[in-house]
mmCIF file of C-alpha atoms in Angstrom:
data_model
loop_
_atom_site.group_PDB
_atom_site.id
_atom_site.type_symbol
_atom_site.label_atom_id
_atom_site.label_comp_id
_atom_site.label_asym_id
_atom_site.label_seq_id
_atom_site.Cartn_x
_atom_site.Cartn_y
_atom_site.Cartn_z
ATOM 1 C CA MET J 2 2.027 4.424 -8.395
ATOM 2 C CA LEU J 3 0.130 7.393 -7.123
ATOM 3 C CA THR J 4 -1.280 6.924 -3.773
ATOM 4 C CA LYS J 5 -5.508 6.955 -4.689
ATOM 5 C CA ALA J 6 -6.442 7.114 -1.056
ATOM 6 C CA ARG J 7 -10.040 5.281 -0.156
ATOM 7 C CA PHE J 8 -11.727 8.046 1.677
ATOM 8 C CA ILE J 9 -13.400 8.293 5.172
ATOM 9 C CA LEU J 10 -14.696 10.416 7.769
ATOM 10 C CA LEU J 11 -14.353 10.107 10.973
ATOM 11 C CA ALA J 12 -15.820 12.012 13.658
ATOM 12 C CA PHE J 13 -16.102 11.388 17.179
ATOM 13 C CA LEU J 14 -17.651 13.306 20.305
ATOM 14 C CA GLU J 15 -16.509 11.464 23.280
ATOM 15 C CA THR J 16 -13.061 9.704 24.419
ATOM 16 C CA PRO J 17 -12.030 6.380 22.969
ATOM 17 C CA ARG J 18 -12.213 8.075 20.258
ATOM 18 C CA PHE J 19 -10.873 4.747 17.310
ATOM 19 C CA GLY J 20 -11.345 3.735 14.293
ATOM 20 C CA VAL J 21 -9.235 3.082 10.914
ATOM 21 C CA LEU J 22 -7.134 5.863 9.443
ATOM 22 C CA SER J 23 -6.497 4.964 5.616
ATOM 23 C CA ASP J 24 -4.620 7.458 2.763
ATOM 24 C CA HIS J 25 -6.473 11.116 2.497
ATOM 25 C CA ALA J 26 -8.967 9.829 5.342
ATOM 26 C CA TYR J 27 -8.843 12.130 7.567
ATOM 27 C CA LEU J 28 -10.358 12.590 11.237
ATOM 28 C CA LEU J 29 -12.688 15.398 12.363
ATOM 29 C CA ASN J 30 -12.657 17.065 15.925
ATOM 30 C CA ASN J 31 -14.219 19.757 17.912
ATOM 31 C CA LEU J 32 -12.303 20.175 21.011
ATOM 32 C CA TYR J 33 -14.277 22.724 22.540
ATOM 33 C CA SER J 34 -18.053 22.081 21.079
ATOM 34 C CA ASP J 35 -21.072 22.065 22.698
ATOM 35 C CA LEU J 36 -22.315 19.298 21.407
ATOM 36 C CA MET J 37 -20.102 17.017 24.170
ATOM 37 C CA LYS J 38 -22.450 18.074 26.467
ATOM 38 C CA LEU J 39 -25.431 17.970 24.711
ATOM 39 C CA VAL J 40 -24.497 13.525 21.854
ATOM 40 C CA ASN J 41 -23.077 11.240 24.989
ATOM 41 C CA PRO J 42 -21.749 8.995 22.538
ATOM 42 C CA LEU J 43 -20.958 10.109 19.366
ATOM 43 C CA PHE J 44 -20.027 7.778 15.840
ATOM 44 C CA LEU J 45 -19.520 8.672 12.774
ATOM 45 C CA MET J 46 -18.445 7.010 10.252
ATOM 46 C CA LEU J 47 -19.126 7.266 6.564
ATOM 47 C CA ALA J 48 -17.014 5.914 3.438
ATOM 48 C CA PHE J 49 -16.039 7.051 0.039
ATOM 49 C CA HIS J 50 -13.891 5.195 -2.035
ATOM 50 C CA GLY J 51 -12.499 6.392 -5.236
ATOM 51 C CA VAL J 52 -10.362 4.693 -7.930
ATOM 52 C CA ASN J 53 -8.268 3.017 -5.718
ATOM 53 C CA ALA J 54 -4.354 1.150 -8.058
ATOM 54 C CA ARG J 55 -3.290 -0.836 -5.171
ATOM 55 C CA ALA J 56 -3.921 -2.249 -1.737
ATOM 56 C CA GLU J 57 -4.892 0.343 1.038
ATOM 57 C CA ALA J 58 -2.833 0.222 4.651
ATOM 58 C CA ASP J 59 -4.440 1.109 7.712
ATOM 59 C CA LEU J 60 -3.443 2.595 10.273
ATOM 60 C CA PHE J 61 -5.287 2.505 13.421
ATOM 61 C CA VAL J 62 -6.294 5.795 15.423
ATOM 62 C CA ASN J 63 -7.106 6.802 18.841
ATOM 63 C CA GLN J 64 -7.371 10.023 20.697
ATOM 64 C CA VAL J 65 -6.191 10.308 23.707
ATOM 65 C CA ASP J 66 -7.362 13.682 25.998
ATOM 66 C CA LEU J 67 -4.303 14.776 28.389
ATOM 67 C CA PRO J 68 -5.136 16.583 31.736
ATOM 68 C CA THR J 69 -3.580 19.341 30.241
ATOM 69 C CA GLY J 70 -6.363 19.771 27.568
ATOM 70 C CA GLY J 71 -3.532 18.847 24.912
ATOM 71 C CA THR J 72 -4.947 15.232 22.215
ATOM 72 C CA GLU J 73 -2.456 12.464 21.496
ATOM 73 C CA ILE J 74 -3.107 11.363 18.265
ATOM 74 C CA VAL J 75 -1.845 7.455 18.970
ATOM 75 C CA VAL J 76 -1.025 5.231 15.469
ATOM 76 C CA GLU J 77 -1.539 1.979 15.677
ATOM 77 C CA ASN J 78 0.067 -0.632 12.420
ATOM 78 C CA ARG J 79 -2.661 -4.104 13.167
ATOM 79 C CA ASN J 80 -1.255 -5.051 9.565
ATOM 80 C CA PHE J 81 0.784 -8.117 9.131
ATOM 81 C CA GLY J 82 3.903 -5.733 7.276
ATOM 82 C CA SER J 83 5.352 -2.681 8.436
ATOM 83 C CA VAL J 84 3.572 0.544 6.622
ATOM 84 C CA SER J 85 4.681 4.001 5.572
ATOM 85 C CA ALA J 86 2.429 7.093 6.520
ATOM 86 C CA VAL J 87 2.137 10.724 5.981
ATOM 87 C CA MET J 88 0.458 12.417 8.548
ATOM 88 C CA TRP J 89 -0.390 16.712 9.134
ATOM 89 C CA VAL J 90 -3.516 18.798 10.342
ATOM 90 C CA ASP J 91 -4.771 21.499 9.238
ATOM 91 C CA ALA J 92 -6.132 23.502 11.740
ATOM 92 C CA GLU J 93 -7.530 26.470 14.177
ATOM 93 C CA ASN J 94 -6.233 27.330 16.445
ATOM 94 C CA THR J 95 -4.367 24.967 17.324
ATOM 95 C CA TYR J 96 -0.675 23.996 17.098
ATOM 96 C CA SER J 97 1.517 20.142 17.290
ATOM 97 C CA ASN J 98 4.278 19.291 19.707
ATOM 98 C CA THR J 99 6.365 18.327 16.655
ATOM 99 C CA SER J 100 6.727 19.712 13.300
ATOM 100 C CA LEU J 101 4.101 18.991 10.522
ATOM 101 C CA PRO J 102 4.237 16.466 8.170
ATOM 102 C CA THR J 103 5.713 14.025 10.391
ATOM 103 C CA ARG J 104 7.097 10.771 7.562
ATOM 104 C CA PHE J 105 7.752 7.544 10.091
ATOM 105 C CA VAL J 106 7.514 3.785 9.120
ATOM 106 C CA ILE J 107 5.667 1.636 11.593
ATOM 107 C CA LYS J 108 6.207 -1.908 11.900
ATOM 108 C CA THR J 109 3.924 -4.027 12.310
ATOM 109 C CA SER J 110 1.695 -4.156 16.312
ATOM 110 C CA GLU J 111 3.813 -1.208 16.882
ATOM 111 C CA LYS J 112 2.352 1.584 18.639
ATOM 112 C CA ARG J 113 3.275 5.332 18.814
ATOM 113 C CA VAL J 114 1.830 8.587 19.947
ATOM 114 C CA ALA J 115 2.386 10.560 16.374
ATOM 115 C CA PHE J 116 1.852 14.199 17.654
ATOM 116 C CA VAL J 117 0.076 15.826 19.879
ATOM 117 C CA LEU J 118 -2.439 18.337 19.039
ATOM 118 C CA SER J 119 -2.881 21.646 22.330
ATOM 119 C CA PRO J 120 -4.741 24.645 21.948
ATOM 120 C CA GLN J 121 -2.996 28.352 21.174
ATOM 121 C CA ASP J 122 -5.974 30.046 23.492
ATOM 122 C CA ARG J 123 -8.499 28.044 25.758
ATOM 123 C CA THR J 124 -10.528 30.437 26.073
ATOM 124 C CA LYS J 125 -11.427 30.080 21.625
ATOM 125 C CA PRO J 126 -12.611 27.173 20.190
ATOM 126 C CA SER J 127 -10.614 24.450 18.598
ATOM 127 C CA ARG J 128 -10.483 22.290 15.619
ATOM 128 C CA PHE J 129 -8.233 20.230 13.695
ATOM 129 C CA LYS J 130 -8.506 17.912 10.244
ATOM 130 C CA VAL J 131 -5.654 15.163 10.456
ATOM 131 C CA TYR J 132 -4.884 13.150 7.394
ATOM 132 C CA VAL J 133 -2.663 10.238 6.874
ATOM 133 C CA SER J 134 -0.701 8.419 3.580
ATOM 134 C CA THR J 135 -0.094 5.583 4.340
ATOM 135 C CA MET J 136 1.345 2.284 2.321
ATOM 136 C CA PHE J 137 2.183 -0.942 2.870
ATOM 137 C CA GLY J 138 6.439 -1.259 3.098
ATOM 138 C CA ASP J 139 9.230 0.629 4.114
ATOM 139 C CA ALA J 140 10.095 4.089 2.963
ATOM 140 C CA TYR J 141 14.344 3.980 3.873
ATOM 141 C CA ALA J 142 15.143 0.361 2.551
ATOM 142 C CA GLU J 143 17.580 -0.488 0.969
ATOM 143 C CA HIS J 144 16.867 -2.968 -1.793
ATOM 144 C CA ASN J 145 19.201 -4.014 -4.230
ATOM 145 C CA PRO J 146 19.218 -4.329 -8.199
ATOM 146 C CA ARG J 147 21.009 -7.128 -8.007
ATOM 147 C CA ALA J 148 18.719 -9.442 -5.848
ATOM 148 C CA LYS J 149 17.933 -12.254 -7.766
ATOM 149 C CA TYR J 150 14.445 -13.784 -7.807
ATOM 150 C CA ARG J 151 12.999 -16.495 -9.448
ATOM 151 C CA PHE J 152 9.737 -15.857 -12.505
ATOM 152 C CA PRO J 153 6.659 -16.685 -10.688
ATOM 153 C CA PHE J 154 4.954 -18.998 -11.955
ATOM 154 C CA SER J 155 4.878 -22.741 -12.300
ATOM 155 C CA ASP J 156 7.596 -24.668 -12.988
ATOM 156 C CA GLY J 157 7.715 -25.789 -16.656
ATOM 157 C CA ILE J 158 5.603 -23.328 -18.168
ATOM 158 C CA THR J 159 7.102 -21.124 -20.609
ATOM 159 C CA THR J 160 5.843 -17.124 -21.797
ATOM 160 C CA ARG J 161 6.092 -14.220 -22.896
ATOM 161 C CA VAL J 162 7.694 -10.620 -21.569
ATOM 162 C CA THR J 163 4.725 -8.218 -22.724
ATOM 163 C CA GLN J 164 6.104 -5.410 -21.032
ATOM 164 C CA SER J 165 9.661 -4.812 -19.092
ATOM 165 C CA PHE J 166 12.234 -2.109 -18.508
ATOM 166 C CA GLY J 167 11.795 1.558 -20.225
ATOM 167 C CA ASP J 168 9.347 0.469 -23.033
ATOM 168 C CA MET J 169 7.096 3.157 -23.214
ATOM 169 C CA GLY J 170 3.378 1.068 -22.376
ATOM 170 C CA SER J 171 1.341 1.860 -19.648
ATOM 171 C CA HIS J 172 3.190 0.594 -17.393
ATOM 172 C CA LYS J 173 4.977 4.430 -18.232
ATOM 173 C CA ALA J 174 2.384 5.754 -18.108
ATOM 174 C CA MET J 175 1.358 4.563 -14.619
ATOM 175 C CA LYS J 176 4.786 5.213 -13.177
ATOM 176 C CA THR J 177 5.763 1.703 -12.439
ATOM 177 C CA PRO J 178 9.218 1.737 -15.155
ATOM 178 C CA HIS J 179 10.444 -0.912 -13.546
ATOM 179 C CA ALA J 180 7.068 -3.713 -13.421
ATOM 180 C CA VAL J 181 7.545 -6.907 -16.177
ATOM 181 C CA ASP J 182 3.904 -8.355 -17.367
ATOM 182 C CA PHE J 183 3.985 -11.804 -18.410
ATOM 183 C CA ALA J 184 1.515 -13.658 -20.803
ATOM 184 C CA MET J 185 0.104 -16.203 -19.801
ATOM 185 C CA PRO J 186 -3.531 -17.734 -20.126
ATOM 186 C CA ILE J 187 -5.681 -17.758 -17.141
ATOM 187 C CA GLY J 188 -5.960 -20.617 -14.647
ATOM 188 C CA THR J 189 -2.119 -20.614 -15.111
ATOM 189 C CA PRO J 190 -0.156 -20.715 -11.596
ATOM 190 C CA VAL J 191 1.510 -17.931 -10.039
ATOM 191 C CA VAL J 192 3.890 -18.307 -7.341
ATOM 192 C CA ALA J 193 5.928 -15.914 -4.842
ATOM 193 C CA ALA J 194 9.216 -15.366 -6.284
ATOM 194 C CA ARG J 195 11.207 -14.205 -2.795
ATOM 195 C CA GLU J 196 10.037 -15.383 0.035
ATOM 196 C CA GLY J 197 7.928 -12.615 2.656
ATOM 197 C CA VAL J 198 4.438 -12.102 4.891
ATOM 198 C CA VAL J 199 1.432 -12.140 2.616
ATOM 199 C CA VAL J 200 0.365 -8.224 3.405
ATOM 200 C CA ALA J 201 -2.954 -7.594 1.510
ATOM 201 C CA VAL J 202 -4.820 -9.948 -1.420
ATOM 202 C CA LYS J 203 -7.830 -8.751 -3.207
ATOM 203 C CA ASN J 204 -9.800 -12.139 -4.411
ATOM 204 C CA ASP J 205 -12.610 -11.551 -5.071
ATOM 205 C CA SER J 206 -13.445 -9.668 -8.877
ATOM 206 C CA SER J 207 -14.355 -11.331 -12.099
ATOM 207 C CA VAL J 208 -14.383 -8.326 -14.290
ATOM 208 C CA GLY J 209 -11.561 -6.855 -16.152
ATOM 209 C CA GLY J 210 -11.311 -4.463 -19.535
ATOM 210 C CA ASN J 211 -8.381 -2.173 -21.606
ATOM 211 C CA ASP J 212 -10.203 0.663 -19.810
ATOM 212 C CA ILE J 213 -9.268 2.942 -16.936
ATOM 213 C CA SER J 214 -12.964 2.802 -15.274
ATOM 214 C CA PHE J 215 -11.870 -1.084 -14.179
ATOM 215 C CA THR J 216 -8.353 -0.040 -11.944
ATOM 216 C CA ASN J 217 -9.817 -0.856 -8.735
ATOM 217 C CA LYS J 218 -11.141 -3.688 -10.008
ATOM 218 C CA GLY J 219 -7.667 -6.619 -9.871
ATOM 219 C CA ASN J 220 -7.551 -8.696 -8.139
ATOM 220 C CA TYR J 221 -3.782 -9.307 -6.387
ATOM 221 C CA VAL J 222 -1.188 -10.341 -4.274
ATOM 222 C CA TYR J 223 1.151 -8.010 -1.789
ATOM 223 C CA ILE J 224 3.997 -9.940 0.277
ATOM 224 C CA GLN J 225 6.543 -8.611 2.098
ATOM 225 C CA HIS J 226 9.521 -8.908 2.055
ATOM 226 C CA ASP J 227 12.582 -9.282 4.828
ATOM 227 C CA ASP J 228 14.402 -6.055 3.216
ATOM 228 C CA GLY J 229 11.153 -3.878 3.522
ATOM 229 C CA THR J 230 10.054 -3.852 -0.560
ATOM 230 C CA VAL J 231 7.524 -5.579 -1.568
ATOM 231 C CA ALA J 232 6.934 -7.785 -3.601
ATOM 232 C CA LYS J 233 2.434 -7.383 -6.883
ATOM 233 C CA TYR J 234 1.648 -9.644 -8.391
ATOM 234 C CA LEU J 235 -1.816 -8.606 -10.265
ATOM 235 C CA HIS J 236 -5.227 -9.025 -12.371
ATOM 236 C CA LEU J 237 -4.992 -12.518 -11.136
ATOM 237 C CA ALA J 238 -8.058 -14.878 -11.007
ATOM 238 C CA LYS J 239 -11.521 -13.833 -8.947
ATOM 239 C CA GLY J 240 -12.014 -16.860 -5.174
ATOM 240 C CA ASN J 241 -9.066 -19.038 -5.902
ATOM 241 C CA SER J 242 -5.430 -17.689 -4.072
ATOM 242 C CA PRO J 243 -4.616 -20.259 -1.638
ATOM 243 C CA VAL J 244 -2.813 -17.009 0.531
ATOM 244 C CA TYR J 245 -4.003 -15.399 3.556
ATOM 245 C CA THR J 246 -2.868 -12.199 5.079
ATOM 246 C CA GLY J 247 -0.285 -13.005 7.553
ATOM 247 C CA MET J 248 1.010 -15.896 5.772
ATOM 248 C CA LYS J 249 4.969 -16.538 5.314
ATOM 249 C CA VAL J 250 5.056 -17.705 2.071
ATOM 250 C CA SER J 251 8.315 -19.398 0.394
ATOM 251 C CA ALA J 252 10.028 -18.693 -3.064
ATOM 252 C CA GLY J 253 7.787 -20.723 -5.027
ATOM 253 C CA GLU J 254 5.308 -21.036 -3.299
ATOM 254 C CA GLU J 255 2.096 -21.014 -4.890
ATOM 255 C CA ILE J 256 0.186 -17.770 -4.269
ATOM 256 C CA GLY J 257 -3.425 -18.019 -6.873
ATOM 257 C CA TYR J 258 -3.753 -18.229 -11.086
ATOM 258 C CA SER J 259 -3.205 -16.000 -13.290
ATOM 259 C CA GLY J 260 -6.439 -13.596 -15.021
ATOM 260 C CA ASN J 261 -7.691 -10.293 -16.760
ATOM 261 C CA THR J 262 -9.404 -8.837 -13.780
ATOM 262 C CA GLY J 263 -8.789 -5.031 -13.409
ATOM 263 C CA PHE J 264 -7.060 -1.771 -16.401
ATOM 264 C CA SER J 265 -5.591 -5.524 -18.513
ATOM 265 C CA SER J 266 -6.403 -5.606 -22.111
ATOM 266 C CA SER J 267 -5.415 -9.542 -21.776
ATOM 267 C CA PRO J 268 -5.078 -12.972 -19.547
ATOM 268 C CA HIS J 269 -1.890 -11.843 -18.034
ATOM 269 C CA LEU J 270 0.330 -11.533 -14.896
ATOM 270 C CA HIS J 271 2.001 -7.740 -13.595
ATOM 271 C CA PHE J 272 4.763 -8.644 -11.449
ATOM 272 C CA GLU J 273 6.310 -5.432 -8.992
ATOM 273 C CA ILE J 274 8.808 -4.858 -6.610
ATOM 274 C CA PHE J 275 8.067 -1.734 -4.928
ATOM 275 C CA LYS J 276 8.812 0.771 -2.115
ATOM 276 C CA PRO J 277 7.350 3.604 -0.817
ATOM 277 C CA ILE J 278 8.540 6.990 -1.070
ATOM 278 C CA TYR J 279 8.235 10.989 0.234
ATOM 279 C CA THR J 280 7.022 13.011 -1.899
ATOM 280 C CA ALA J 281 6.408 17.105 -1.349
ATOM 281 C CA SER J 282 2.931 17.637 -2.178
ATOM 282 C CA SER J 283 3.285 14.632 1.675
ATOM 283 C CA ILE J 284 1.087 11.763 -0.556
ATOM 284 C CA LEU J 285 3.298 8.921 -0.633
ATOM 285 C CA GLU J 286 4.302 6.844 -4.160
ATOM 286 C CA GLY J 287 5.768 3.267 -4.572
ATOM 287 C CA GLU J 288 8.474 3.566 -6.466
ATOM 288 C CA SER J 289 9.127 0.322 -8.599
ATOM 289 C CA LEU J 290 12.610 -1.154 -8.255
ATOM 290 C CA PRO J 291 14.144 -3.219 -11.005
ATOM 291 C CA VAL J 292 14.961 -6.965 -10.390
ATOM 292 C CA HIS J 293 16.392 -10.254 -11.980
ATOM 293 C CA PHE J 294 14.991 -13.851 -12.162
ATOM 294 C CA THR J 295 17.481 -16.355 -11.555
ATOM 295 C CA SER J 296 16.382 -19.644 -14.291
ATOM 296 C CA GLY J 297 18.358 -22.504 -13.889
ATOM 297 C CA LEU J 298 22.059 -21.316 -12.473
ATOM 298 C CA SER J 299 21.844 -18.020 -15.011
ATOM 299 C CA VAL J 300 21.144 -14.653 -14.108
ATOM 300 C CA PHE J 301 18.441 -12.550 -15.956
ATOM 301 C CA ARG J 302 16.577 -9.351 -16.136
ATOM 302 C CA ALA J 303 13.390 -9.401 -18.483
ATOM 303 C CA LYS J 304 13.083 -8.357 -22.085
ATOM 304 C CA THR J 305 10.017 -6.584 -23.678
ATOM 305 C CA GLY J 306 9.443 -10.004 -25.774
ATOM 306 C CA ASN J 307 11.861 -12.638 -24.388
ATOM 307 C CA ILE J 308 10.342 -15.948 -24.376
ATOM 308 C CA VAL J 309 10.757 -17.165 -20.656
ATOM 309 C CA SER J 310 10.652 -20.401 -18.595
ATOM 310 C CA SER J 311 10.731 -21.286 -14.710
ATOM 311 C CA GLU J 312 14.135 -23.916 -15.766
ATOM 312 C CA ILE J 313 16.055 -22.414 -18.174
ATOM 313 C CA ALA J 314 16.216 -18.694 -20.237
ATOM 314 C CA LYS J 315 15.422 -19.138 -23.777
ATOM 315 C CA THR J 316 17.127 -16.244 -24.684
ATOM 316 C CA LYS J 317 21.492 -15.000 -23.660
ATOM 317 C CA ASN J 318 20.836 -12.971 -20.153
ATOM 318 C CA ASN J 319 21.017 -9.806 -21.375
ATOM 319 C CA PHE J 320 22.019 -7.085 -18.758
#
């Protein structure tokens, strides 16, 4: 689940320098530009949208000029869940007070100085670009592979697992080897498999198809758990999700209805637990995690072809 980022150019020529940065975004600044003497204020934002297979985790970034001539890069998390981030710079005649790239997890409502940039030679222009890659969840989360989840659909529903662990299908190609697909008609109630806080909702799409061009058209709900892992419910129907960001939900609480939006060959629910991981390239990726479901008094790992329901597994336990 490689980061596919929205790309935003933010140019600021006076304080307060403030904006939203998300994956692959960069903040462009010229510390000693003659334009600062001519234009007051100037604010420019250009947004470019690329393929995005997942929810955006925006961070608010504020540049604070220091009396010493340096610039603090301050980040603030206004999301309803933790965000993992990587920040680095492309700079000329500029140095940082800390080693870059810097990797950190920033909690909801937290605000911190990521690093301070200063000119090396104050007689020459100093320029820098700040890059950031972000993802919902805690990169340092410790997920118990035996943690139990209820099936993510309403009581009384029986369905078939069409893709699960170890399959050679689309999940392997999309680097989500532990995701589970449940076949279900459009409009089937989808419920939270585990309690948590809703951190992202998309429900405005009505299109889908078996082509990668539909990847960013899938409706979803993301729920962050207390251990920092995140549940992803994908391909939901348009416009009827009863949840909103910041809402706390319990296991079994209705969060939407199954659909066929996004990169999807037939109506189904894509269910996945993931946490962010840091890569050598500094771009965050999602690591899908194995899960087990509770079904009645049983614990069940869904395998492709299994017929399952929320009350009882129709096949034997299969660890």
